[in-house]
mmCIF file of C-alpha atoms and ligand atoms in Angstrom:
data_model
loop_
_atom_site.group_PDB
_atom_site.id
_atom_site.type_symbol
_atom_site.label_atom_id
_atom_site.label_comp_id
_atom_site.label_asym_id
_atom_site.label_seq_id
_atom_site.Cartn_x
_atom_site.Cartn_y
_atom_site.Cartn_z
ATOM 1 C CA MET A 1 -4.382 15.351 21.462
ATOM 2 C CA LYS A 2 -1.409 14.613 23.687
ATOM 3 C CA ASN A 3 1.526 17.179 23.447
ATOM 4 C CA PHE A 4 4.620 15.919 21.546
ATOM 5 C CA ASP A 5 7.951 17.443 20.495
ATOM 6 C CA TYR A 6 8.106 18.163 16.770
ATOM 7 C CA VAL A 7 11.400 17.828 14.858
ATOM 8 C CA LEU A 8 12.146 19.112 11.452
ATOM 9 C CA ALA A 9 14.719 16.934 9.662
ATOM 10 C CA LYS A 10 16.842 18.250 6.847
ATOM 11 C CA ASP A 11 17.434 14.899 5.297
ATOM 12 C CA ALA A 12 16.541 11.120 5.639
ATOM 13 C CA ALA A 13 19.923 10.441 7.742
ATOM 14 C CA GLU A 14 18.820 13.352 10.312
ATOM 15 C CA ALA A 15 15.257 11.922 10.346
ATOM 16 C CA ALA A 16 16.433 8.400 11.075
ATOM 17 C CA LYS A 17 18.605 9.581 13.839
ATOM 18 C CA ALA A 18 15.844 11.652 15.473
ATOM 19 C CA ALA A 19 13.427 8.789 14.982
ATOM 20 C CA GLN A 20 15.456 6.200 17.294
ATOM 21 C CA GLY A 21 13.391 6.804 20.399
ATOM 22 C CA LYS A 22 10.939 4.389 21.398
ATOM 23 C CA ASN A 23 7.703 6.622 21.146
ATOM 24 C CA THR A 24 8.783 8.512 18.063
ATOM 25 C CA LEU A 25 6.782 8.495 14.938
ATOM 26 C CA LEU A 26 7.659 9.732 11.293
ATOM 27 C CA LYS A 27 5.165 12.137 9.530
ATOM 28 C CA GLY A 28 5.138 12.497 5.743
ATOM 29 C CA ALA A 29 2.024 14.868 4.956
ATOM 30 C CA GLY A 30 0.242 13.551 7.955
ATOM 31 C CA THR A 31 -2.995 12.656 6.409
ATOM 32 C CA ASP A 32 -2.945 9.353 8.083
ATOM 33 C CA LEU A 33 -0.801 10.014 11.121
ATOM 34 C CA LEU A 34 -2.691 13.104 12.237
ATOM 35 C CA ASP A 35 -6.085 11.333 12.018
ATOM 36 C CA ARG A 36 -4.671 8.512 14.246
ATOM 37 C CA MET A 37 -3.285 11.135 16.787
ATOM 38 C CA LYS A 38 -6.665 12.993 16.900
ATOM 39 C CA GLU A 39 -8.373 9.734 17.369
ATOM 40 C CA GLY A 40 -6.021 8.827 20.256
ATOM 41 C CA VAL A 41 -4.893 5.548 18.412
ATOM 42 C CA SER A 42 -1.139 6.947 17.961
ATOM 43 C CA ARG A 43 0.134 9.007 21.068
ATOM 44 C CA PRO A 44 3.758 9.919 20.027
ATOM 45 C CA ASP A 45 6.128 11.653 22.240
ATOM 46 C CA ILE A 46 8.044 12.973 19.160
ATOM 47 C CA VAL A 47 6.935 13.437 15.630
ATOM 48 C CA VAL A 48 9.742 13.684 12.947
ATOM 49 C CA ASN A 49 8.475 15.840 9.822
ATOM 50 C CA LEU A 50 9.841 14.166 6.698
ATOM 51 C CA LEU A 51 8.610 16.966 4.418
ATOM 52 C CA THR A 52 11.618 19.061 5.103
ATOM 53 C CA CYS A 53 13.942 16.188 3.890
ATOM 54 C CA THR A 54 15.349 17.318 0.599
ATOM 55 C CA ASP A 55 16.444 13.962 -0.416
ATOM 56 C CA LEU A 56 12.942 12.574 -0.067
ATOM 57 C CA ARG A 57 11.761 15.084 -2.495
ATOM 58 C CA ALA A 58 14.088 13.858 -5.353
ATOM 59 C CA PRO A 59 12.108 13.962 -8.643
ATOM 60 C CA ILE A 60 10.634 10.939 -10.399
ATOM 61 C CA ARG A 61 13.272 9.917 -13.004
ATOM 62 C CA GLU A 62 14.756 7.013 -15.031
ATOM 63 C CA GLU A 63 18.339 6.165 -14.207
ATOM 64 C CA GLY A 64 20.390 3.075 -14.769
ATOM 65 C CA GLY A 65 17.489 1.063 -16.176
ATOM 66 C CA ARG A 66 15.449 1.908 -13.113
ATOM 67 C CA ILE A 67 12.427 4.253 -12.396
ATOM 68 C CA ILE A 68 13.174 6.029 -9.096
ATOM 69 C CA MET A 69 10.858 8.262 -6.990
ATOM 70 C CA GLY A 70 11.626 10.184 -3.789
ATOM 71 C CA ALA A 71 9.662 8.808 -0.927
ATOM 72 C CA ALA A 72 7.933 12.140 -0.386
ATOM 73 C CA THR A 73 6.632 12.352 -4.027
ATOM 74 C CA THR A 74 2.901 13.114 -3.782
ATOM 75 C CA LEU A 75 0.152 10.972 -5.173
ATOM 76 C CA THR A 76 -0.707 13.584 -7.650
ATOM 77 C CA GLU A 77 2.913 13.926 -8.901
ATOM 78 C CA ILE A 78 2.747 10.162 -9.459
ATOM 79 C CA ALA A 79 -0.711 10.242 -11.051
ATOM 80 C CA GLU A 80 0.299 13.196 -13.447
ATOM 81 C CA SER A 81 3.952 11.872 -14.252
ATOM 82 C CA PRO A 82 4.335 11.609 -18.057
ATOM 83 C CA LEU A 83 7.130 9.173 -17.387
ATOM 84 C CA LEU A 84 5.018 6.960 -15.308
ATOM 85 C CA GLN A 85 1.963 7.227 -17.619
ATOM 86 C CA LYS A 86 4.319 6.010 -20.329
ATOM 87 C CA VAL A 87 6.251 3.072 -18.575
ATOM 88 C CA ALA A 88 3.875 2.058 -15.750
ATOM 89 C CA PRO A 89 0.391 3.395 -16.524
ATOM 90 C CA GLY A 90 -0.943 1.094 -13.752
ATOM 91 C CA LEU A 91 1.057 2.991 -11.151
ATOM 92 C CA ALA A 92 -0.247 6.438 -12.326
ATOM 93 C CA GLU A 93 -3.704 4.961 -12.351
ATOM 94 C CA ALA A 94 -3.406 3.696 -8.745
ATOM 95 C CA ALA A 95 -2.414 6.968 -7.666
ATOM 96 C CA GLY A 96 -5.008 9.076 -9.489
ATOM 97 C CA GLU A 97 -7.892 6.685 -7.991
ATOM 98 C CA ALA A 98 -6.880 7.014 -4.423
ATOM 99 C CA ALA A 99 -8.851 9.198 -1.832
ATOM 100 C CA THR A 100 -9.645 12.842 -3.166
ATOM 101 C CA PRO A 101 -7.789 15.472 -4.946
ATOM 102 C CA GLN A 102 -6.887 17.374 -1.712
ATOM 103 C CA LEU A 103 -5.321 14.157 -0.208
ATOM 104 C CA ARG A 104 -3.442 13.214 -3.513
ATOM 105 C CA ASN A 105 -2.040 16.819 -3.495
ATOM 106 C CA ARG A 106 -0.542 16.243 0.076
ATOM 107 C CA GLY A 107 -0.239 12.437 0.617
ATOM 108 C CA THR A 108 3.261 10.984 -0.134
ATOM 109 C CA LEU A 109 4.374 7.704 -1.666
ATOM 110 C CA ALA A 110 5.887 6.279 1.615
ATOM 111 C CA GLY A 111 3.072 7.481 3.881
ATOM 112 C CA ASN A 112 0.670 5.811 1.428
ATOM 113 C CA ILE A 113 2.461 2.422 1.539
ATOM 114 C CA CYS A 114 2.933 2.757 5.426
ATOM 115 C CA GLN A 115 -0.629 3.949 6.207
ATOM 116 C CA ARG A 116 -2.252 2.180 8.866
ATOM 117 C CA PRO A 117 -5.351 0.016 8.284
ATOM 118 C CA ARG A 118 -8.886 1.575 8.405
ATOM 119 C CA CYS A 119 -10.375 -1.153 10.543
ATOM 120 C CA TRP A 120 -13.053 0.666 12.505
ATOM 121 C CA TYR A 121 -12.329 -1.135 15.704
ATOM 122 C CA PHE A 122 -8.587 -0.406 15.358
ATOM 123 C CA ARG A 123 -9.312 3.255 14.606
ATOM 124 C CA ASN A 124 -11.762 3.837 17.413
ATOM 125 C CA ASP A 125 -9.655 4.358 20.892
ATOM 126 C CA THR A 126 -12.805 3.023 22.830
ATOM 127 C CA TYR A 127 -12.222 -0.641 21.489
ATOM 128 C CA ALA A 128 -9.172 -2.400 22.910
ATOM 129 C CA CYS A 129 -8.942 -4.689 20.028
ATOM 130 C CA SER A 130 -6.283 -7.455 19.572
ATOM 131 C CA LYS A 131 -4.248 -5.174 17.308
ATOM 132 C CA LYS A 132 -3.934 -2.756 20.273
ATOM 133 C CA GLY A 133 -3.004 -5.273 22.790
ATOM 134 C CA GLY A 134 -6.656 -6.321 23.755
ATOM 135 C CA GLU A 135 -7.835 -9.840 23.786
ATOM 136 C CA THR A 136 -10.170 -10.116 20.681
ATOM 137 C CA CYS A 137 -10.799 -9.052 17.225
ATOM 138 C CA TYR A 138 -14.269 -7.379 17.338
ATOM 139 C CA SER A 139 -14.723 -7.796 13.722
ATOM 140 C CA ILE A 140 -15.203 -11.555 14.040
ATOM 141 C CA GLU A 141 -18.591 -11.058 15.813
ATOM 142 C CA GLY A 142 -19.129 -7.549 14.821
ATOM 143 C CA GLU A 143 -19.444 -5.330 11.684
ATOM 144 C CA ASN A 144 -17.202 -6.929 9.059
ATOM 145 C CA LYS A 145 -18.565 -5.729 5.608
ATOM 146 C CA PHE A 146 -15.062 -4.277 4.770
ATOM 147 C CA HIS A 147 -12.837 -6.780 6.311
ATOM 148 C CA ALA A 148 -10.577 -9.636 5.034
ATOM 149 C CA ILE A 149 -11.690 -12.625 3.080
ATOM 150 C CA PHE A 150 -8.116 -14.080 2.653
ATOM 151 C CA GLU A 151 -5.631 -14.770 5.476
ATOM 152 C CA ASN A 152 -8.281 -13.609 8.204
ATOM 153 C CA VAL A 153 -6.973 -15.750 10.757
ATOM 154 C CA SER A 154 -6.398 -13.556 14.085
ATOM 155 C CA CYS A 155 -7.064 -9.971 12.757
ATOM 156 C CA ASN A 156 -9.297 -9.318 9.917
ATOM 157 C CA ILE A 157 -7.648 -5.904 8.759
ATOM 158 C CA VAL A 158 -7.236 -5.282 4.954
ATOM 159 C CA HIS A 159 -4.381 -3.462 3.509
ATOM 160 C CA PRO A 160 -5.289 0.014 2.575
ATOM 161 C CA SER A 161 -2.828 1.489 -0.083
ATOM 162 C CA ASN A 162 -3.355 1.757 -3.687
ATOM 163 C CA LEU A 163 0.226 2.103 -4.393
ATOM 164 C CA ALA A 164 1.585 -1.082 -2.652
ATOM 165 C CA PRO A 165 -0.069 -3.764 -4.775
ATOM 166 C CA ILE A 166 0.983 -1.977 -8.148
ATOM 167 C CA LEU A 167 4.491 -1.381 -6.920
ATOM 168 C CA GLN A 168 4.726 -4.955 -5.608
ATOM 169 C CA ALA A 169 3.513 -6.204 -9.228
ATOM 170 C CA LEU A 170 6.259 -3.967 -10.672
ATOM 171 C CA GLY A 171 8.920 -5.638 -8.430
ATOM 172 C CA ALA A 172 9.468 -2.494 -6.447
ATOM 173 C CA THR A 173 12.472 -1.963 -3.947
ATOM 174 C CA LEU A 174 12.406 0.298 -0.829
ATOM 175 C CA HIS A 175 15.461 2.151 -0.366
ATOM 176 C CA VAL A 176 15.768 2.597 3.402
ATOM 177 C CA VAL A 177 17.949 4.664 5.716
ATOM 178 C CA SER A 178 18.628 3.257 9.201
ATOM 179 C CA ALA A 179 20.318 4.991 12.250
ATOM 180 C CA LYS A 180 21.711 3.115 15.142
ATOM 181 C CA ASP A 181 23.170 5.635 17.658
ATOM 182 C CA ASP A 182 25.482 7.920 15.591
ATOM 183 C CA LYS A 183 25.663 5.346 12.661
ATOM 184 C CA VAL A 184 23.628 5.712 9.610
ATOM 185 C CA THR A 185 23.467 2.875 7.036
ATOM 186 C CA SER A 186 21.326 2.360 3.779
ATOM 187 C CA SER A 187 19.547 -0.816 2.733
ATOM 188 C CA ASP A 188 17.325 -2.141 0.218
ATOM 189 C CA ILE A 189 14.160 -4.080 0.900
ATOM 190 C CA ALA A 190 11.992 -5.809 -1.702
ATOM 191 C CA LEU A 191 8.288 -4.684 -1.303
ATOM 192 C CA LYS A 192 6.960 -8.189 -1.323
ATOM 193 C CA ASP A 193 9.190 -8.967 1.813
ATOM 194 C CA PHE A 194 8.127 -5.624 3.619
ATOM 195 C CA TRP A 195 5.021 -6.894 5.104
ATOM 196 C CA VAL A 196 4.342 -8.331 8.541
ATOM 197 C CA ARG A 197 1.278 -10.685 8.795
ATOM 198 C CA PRO A 198 -0.997 -10.385 11.955
ATOM 199 C CA GLU A 199 0.238 -13.878 12.795
ATOM 200 C CA GLU A 200 3.828 -12.864 12.914
ATOM 201 C CA ASP A 201 3.227 -9.626 14.889
ATOM 202 C CA ILE A 202 -0.236 -8.215 15.204
ATOM 203 C CA SER A 203 0.691 -4.851 16.253
ATOM 204 C CA ARG A 204 2.383 -3.975 13.059
ATOM 205 C CA GLU A 205 2.024 -4.037 9.427
ATOM 206 C CA ASN A 206 5.695 -3.809 8.013
ATOM 207 C CA ILE A 207 9.107 -4.549 9.138
ATOM 208 C CA LEU A 208 10.427 -0.878 9.602
ATOM 209 C CA GLY A 209 11.582 -0.347 13.010
ATOM 210 C CA PRO A 210 12.735 2.706 15.062
ATOM 211 C CA GLY A 211 15.276 4.848 13.295
ATOM 212 C CA GLN A 212 14.365 3.712 9.823
ATOM 213 C CA VAL A 213 13.077 5.886 7.130
ATOM 214 C CA ILE A 214 12.135 5.050 3.430
ATOM 215 C CA ARG A 215 14.177 7.462 1.178
ATOM 216 C CA GLU A 216 13.279 6.290 -2.094
ATOM 217 C CA VAL A 217 11.336 3.665 -4.111
ATOM 218 C CA SER A 218 12.420 2.251 -7.312
ATOM 219 C CA PHE A 219 11.557 -0.506 -9.870
ATOM 220 C CA ALA A 220 13.281 -1.829 -13.151
ATOM 221 C CA THR A 221 12.113 0.015 -16.325
ATOM 222 C CA PRO A 222 9.469 -2.318 -17.812
ATOM 223 C CA ALA A 223 10.480 -4.077 -20.841
ATOM 224 C CA ALA A 224 8.948 -3.618 -24.249
ATOM 225 C CA GLY A 225 5.807 -5.437 -24.491
ATOM 226 C CA THR A 226 4.721 -4.854 -20.953
ATOM 227 C CA GLY A 227 1.444 -3.556 -19.887
ATOM 228 C CA SER A 228 0.436 -2.523 -16.289
ATOM 229 C CA ALA A 229 -2.970 -1.809 -14.805
ATOM 230 C CA TYR A 230 -4.578 -1.110 -11.403
ATOM 231 C CA VAL A 231 -8.352 -1.718 -10.994
ATOM 232 C CA GLU A 232 -10.540 -1.381 -7.922
ATOM 233 C CA THR A 233 -13.985 -1.755 -6.921
ATOM 234 C CA ARG A 234 -15.635 0.570 -4.335
ATOM 235 C CA GLU A 235 -18.793 1.973 -2.899
ATOM 236 C CA LYS A 236 -18.519 5.490 -3.757
ATOM 237 C CA ALA A 237 -16.830 7.312 -6.880
ATOM 238 C CA SER A 238 -14.489 9.235 -4.536
ATOM 239 C CA PHE A 239 -13.512 9.682 -0.971
ATOM 240 C CA ASP A 240 -13.175 6.093 -0.349
ATOM 241 C CA TRP A 241 -10.941 3.073 -0.076
ATOM 242 C CA ALA A 242 -11.192 0.028 -2.194
ATOM 243 C CA LEU A 243 -13.456 -2.858 -1.542
ATOM 244 C CA THR A 244 -11.300 -5.249 -3.757
ATOM 245 C CA SER A 245 -8.492 -4.310 -5.882
ATOM 246 C CA CYS A 246 -6.069 -5.765 -8.303
ATOM 247 C CA ALA A 247 -2.665 -4.851 -9.907
ATOM 248 C CA ALA A 248 -1.404 -6.653 -12.833
ATOM 249 C CA VAL A 249 1.639 -6.483 -15.057
ATOM 250 C CA LEU A 250 1.896 -8.667 -18.113
ATOM 251 C CA ARG A 251 4.483 -8.987 -20.681
ATOM 252 C CA ILE A 252 3.309 -10.259 -24.008
ATOM 253 C CA GLU A 253 5.597 -11.375 -26.748
ATOM 254 C CA GLY A 254 4.517 -12.997 -30.169
ATOM 255 C CA GLY A 255 0.815 -13.098 -28.784
ATOM 256 C CA ILE A 256 1.871 -14.965 -25.759
ATOM 257 C CA ILE A 257 1.987 -13.977 -22.166
ATOM 258 C CA VAL A 258 5.711 -14.676 -21.127
ATOM 259 C CA ASP A 259 5.651 -12.819 -17.739
ATOM 260 C CA ALA A 260 2.814 -12.054 -15.342
ATOM 261 C CA HIS A 261 2.592 -10.435 -11.823
ATOM 262 C CA VAL A 262 -0.839 -10.281 -10.118
ATOM 263 C CA VAL A 263 -1.312 -8.797 -6.696
ATOM 264 C CA MET A 264 -4.552 -8.419 -5.043
ATOM 265 C CA SER A 265 -5.240 -6.066 -2.158
ATOM 266 C CA SER A 266 -8.086 -4.673 0.066
ATOM 267 C CA VAL A 267 -8.892 -8.344 0.825
ATOM 268 C CA ALA A 268 -6.328 -9.471 3.311
ATOM 269 C CA PRO A 269 -4.090 -7.896 5.971
ATOM 270 C CA THR A 270 -1.192 -7.642 3.167
ATOM 271 C CA PRO A 271 -1.161 -7.229 -0.411
ATOM 272 C CA LEU A 272 -1.372 -10.810 -1.760
ATOM 273 C CA SER A 273 0.690 -12.152 -4.946
ATOM 274 C CA VAL A 274 -1.484 -14.790 -6.607
ATOM 275 C CA ASP A 275 0.957 -17.247 -7.945
ATOM 276 C CA ALA A 276 -1.768 -19.761 -8.932
ATOM 277 C CA VAL A 277 -3.258 -16.997 -11.148
ATOM 278 C CA VAL A 278 0.288 -16.261 -12.662
ATOM 279 C CA ALA A 279 0.694 -20.000 -13.275
ATOM 280 C CA MET A 280 -2.484 -20.166 -15.376
ATOM 281 C CA LEU A 281 -1.525 -17.124 -17.403
ATOM 282 C CA LYS A 282 2.190 -17.780 -18.516
ATOM 283 C CA GLY A 283 2.588 -19.389 -21.943
ATOM 284 C CA LYS A 284 -0.889 -18.660 -22.911
ATOM 285 C CA ALA A 285 -2.488 -16.200 -25.460
ATOM 286 C CA PRO A 286 -4.573 -13.441 -23.788
ATOM 287 C CA SER A 287 -8.062 -13.658 -24.152
ATOM 288 C CA GLU A 288 -11.279 -12.592 -22.382
ATOM 289 C CA SER A 289 -12.225 -16.096 -21.385
ATOM 290 C CA LEU A 290 -8.702 -16.758 -20.017
ATOM 291 C CA PHE A 291 -8.877 -13.639 -17.842
ATOM 292 C CA LYS A 292 -12.280 -14.565 -16.672
ATOM 293 C CA SER A 293 -11.082 -18.003 -15.459
ATOM 294 C CA ALA A 294 -8.217 -16.146 -13.814
ATOM 295 C CA GLY A 295 -10.514 -13.908 -11.894
ATOM 296 C CA ALA A 296 -12.400 -17.222 -10.775
ATOM 297 C CA LYS A 297 -9.230 -18.896 -9.587
ATOM 298 C CA ALA A 298 -8.141 -15.717 -7.732
ATOM 299 C CA THR A 299 -11.099 -16.602 -5.295
ATOM 300 C CA ASP A 300 -9.752 -19.871 -4.523
ATOM 301 C CA GLY A 301 -9.183 -20.316 -0.671
ATOM 302 C CA ALA A 302 -11.440 -17.192 0.230
ATOM 303 C CA THR A 303 -12.957 -17.516 3.782
ATOM 304 C CA PRO A 304 -15.554 -14.710 3.816
ATOM 305 C CA MET A 305 -17.254 -13.680 7.011
ATOM 306 C CA ARG A 306 -21.047 -12.980 7.830
ATOM 307 C CA ASP A 307 -21.023 -9.614 5.925
ATOM 308 C CA ASN A 308 -18.443 -9.649 3.435
ATOM 309 C CA GLY A 309 -19.249 -12.548 0.863
ATOM 310 C CA TYR A 310 -19.925 -10.119 -1.790
ATOM 311 C CA LYS A 311 -16.147 -9.360 -1.928
ATOM 312 C CA VAL A 312 -15.542 -12.965 -3.380
ATOM 313 C CA THR A 313 -17.619 -11.846 -6.618
ATOM 314 C CA LEU A 314 -15.694 -8.537 -6.640
ATOM 315 C CA VAL A 315 -12.296 -10.141 -6.459
ATOM 316 C CA ALA A 316 -13.121 -11.985 -9.737
ATOM 317 C CA VAL A 317 -14.167 -8.801 -11.312
ATOM 318 C CA ALA A 318 -11.280 -6.821 -10.162
ATOM 319 C CA VAL A 319 -8.744 -9.555 -11.398
ATOM 320 C CA LYS A 320 -10.381 -10.023 -14.804
ATOM 321 C CA ARG A 321 -10.536 -6.146 -15.439
ATOM 322 C CA ALA A 322 -6.922 -5.650 -14.389
ATOM 323 C CA LEU A 323 -5.876 -8.500 -16.671
ATOM 324 C CA VAL A 324 -7.822 -7.145 -19.745
ATOM 325 C CA SER A 325 -6.498 -3.624 -19.316
ATOM 326 C CA ALA A 326 -2.810 -4.842 -18.811
ATOM 327 C CA ALA A 327 -2.995 -7.010 -21.680
ATOM 328 C CA ALA A 328 -4.466 -4.171 -23.954
ATOM 329 C CA ARG A 329 -1.661 -1.933 -23.012
ATOM 330 C CA ALA A 330 1.122 -4.519 -23.444
ATOM 331 C CA VAL A 331 -0.006 -5.208 -26.997
ATOM 332 C CA GLY A 332 -1.085 -1.483 -27.558
ATOM 333 C CA GLY A 333 2.282 -0.273 -27.326
ATOM 334 C CA ALA A 334 2.125 1.352 -23.942
ATOM 335 C CA LYS A 335 4.247 -0.311 -21.510
HETATM 336 C C1 LIG B 401 -11.320 10.086 3.241
HETATM 337 C C2 LIG B 401 -9.942 9.273 2.667
HETATM 338 C C3 LIG B 401 -9.879 8.461 1.854
HETATM 339 C C4 LIG B 401 -8.811 7.630 1.343
HETATM 340 N N1 LIG B 401 -8.742 6.975 0.258
HETATM 341 C C5 LIG B 401 -7.596 6.265 -0.196
HETATM 342 C C6 LIG B 401 -7.716 5.399 -1.136
HETATM 343 O O1 LIG B 401 -8.618 5.223 -1.738
HETATM 344 N N2 LIG B 401 -6.474 4.579 -1.493
HETATM 345 C C7 LIG B 401 -5.364 4.938 -0.641
HETATM 346 O O2 LIG B 401 -4.332 4.186 -1.054
HETATM 347 N N3 LIG B 401 -5.304 5.582 0.278
HETATM 348 C C8 LIG B 401 -6.455 6.509 0.599
HETATM 349 N N4 LIG B 401 -6.446 7.252 1.721
HETATM 350 C C9 LIG B 401 -5.291 7.397 2.600
HETATM 351 C C10 LIG B 401 -4.161 8.291 2.057
HETATM 352 O O3 LIG B 401 -3.878 8.169 0.829
HETATM 353 C C11 LIG B 401 -3.102 8.409 3.015
HETATM 354 O O4 LIG B 401 -3.408 8.909 4.161
HETATM 355 C C12 LIG B 401 -1.870 9.042 2.458
HETATM 356 O O5 LIG B 401 -1.463 8.515 1.296
HETATM 357 C C13 LIG B 401 -0.659 9.011 3.574
HETATM 358 O O6 LIG B 401 0.479 9.781 3.320
HETATM 359 P P1 LIG B 401 1.041 10.869 4.089
HETATM 360 O O7 LIG B 401 2.183 11.425 3.548
HETATM 361 O O8 LIG B 401 -0.002 11.929 4.559
HETATM 362 O O9 LIG B 401 1.246 9.621 5.297
HETATM 363 P P2 LIG B 401 1.385 10.142 6.878
HETATM 364 O O10 LIG B 401 0.200 10.176 7.527
HETATM 365 O O11 LIG B 401 2.366 11.202 7.102
HETATM 366 O O12 LIG B 401 2.114 8.808 7.373
HETATM 367 C C14 LIG B 401 1.475 7.419 7.223
HETATM 368 C C15 LIG B 401 2.562 6.500 7.874
HETATM 369 O O13 LIG B 401 3.366 6.306 7.036
HETATM 370 C C16 LIG B 401 4.720 6.514 7.841
HETATM 371 N N5 LIG B 401 5.742 7.055 6.980
HETATM 372 C C17 LIG B 401 5.433 8.197 6.216
HETATM 373 N N6 LIG B 401 6.490 8.436 5.613
HETATM 374 C C18 LIG B 401 7.473 7.531 5.857
HETATM 375 C C19 LIG B 401 8.712 7.375 5.409
HETATM 376 N N7 LIG B 401 9.428 8.051 4.392
HETATM 377 N N8 LIG B 401 9.517 6.139 5.850
HETATM 378 C C20 LIG B 401 8.878 5.470 6.778
HETATM 379 N N9 LIG B 401 7.672 5.653 7.149
HETATM 380 C C21 LIG B 401 6.968 6.602 6.843
HETATM 381 C C22 LIG B 401 4.427 7.359 9.098
HETATM 382 O O14 LIG B 401 5.138 7.029 10.068
HETATM 383 C C23 LIG B 401 2.939 6.863 9.307
HETATM 384 O O15 LIG B 401 2.844 5.846 10.050
HETATM 385 C C24 LIG B 401 -7.641 7.956 2.023
HETATM 386 C C25 LIG B 401 -7.393 8.826 3.134
HETATM 387 C C26 LIG B 401 -8.749 9.544 3.656
HETATM 388 C C27 LIG B 401 -8.763 10.397 4.746
#
């Protein structure tokens, strides 16, 4: 691993100031970053540690009609939060399904959202793939079993975070601290607007630039009659990323779906909100057959490659199961 300077920041403002330099990277728990550094894929001159920032460790709370979480909240804290289990069980579920107990005990909310893709060509420093400035995406001709089946145009990575799709379905906002020279400002970014598609800039996955730190993440407290769920399919019971996943948030009033948010992940470079599925759900009574049709609808436009056609079937499965679970929670009293 290349030598680097190490900064212990005391809060988000100090971290943002320290992170303005060109080759400076932020570190939460480092479970993704350190892997990349050991693999030679990321070679920062300076690493800014965020775990020493007290404001990123603000507790999970409900305030002014919103659920607020510090960016360094661990996945275990999210999975085990009684508040989240009550108001957004799909979020607690997504955190509890990720990775392994050790990783969940350390990995942070913002680190999970910003973790970089697991494409084996990107992660292997011997492949100069297009994402790393090379001329080709090796997954087109190579091993593409785990790659994208939607929006796989110039780079076939899949978005890896469990938390991103359910937070997007819940309408989450990122609260970001930015530094420019000595000036520090705060801004809000809707999670749905956070992502960068490969066709926009193949070298990155989100809009954060140097000197920007996520301090908190929040979403409006779900209204009564709302149910949320996160469902994924994967090869192994643990220690594995999803093959396909779906986050669903449904609000049901008088036996009718009055609001719906459905976000698929692990199948495209960014989490995908599926408006066509939402359109077919709204105004209808929830039923197994409706949700099965919604699962089938979600596969429209899929462009699988040689080895990942199986994902098309698994998309339909994940979407249907997430909708069934969200609807049961909506009518069952849990929000
Ligand atoms: C074997 C294995 C299986 C896994 N399975 C899953 C899985 O099923 N689902 C899943 O979701 N994840 C999975 N993971 C990934 C794991 O959950 C992430 O590595 C972890 O959540 C990242 O959190 P971190 O705090 O360690 O991030 P770090 O490694 O510290 O950071 C990751 C990235 O986020 C950026 N970052 C961190 N904090 C901030 C901030 N506050 N503001 C701006 N940028 C920030 C960093 O600069 C870095 O680029 C798995 C990992 C392993 C090793």
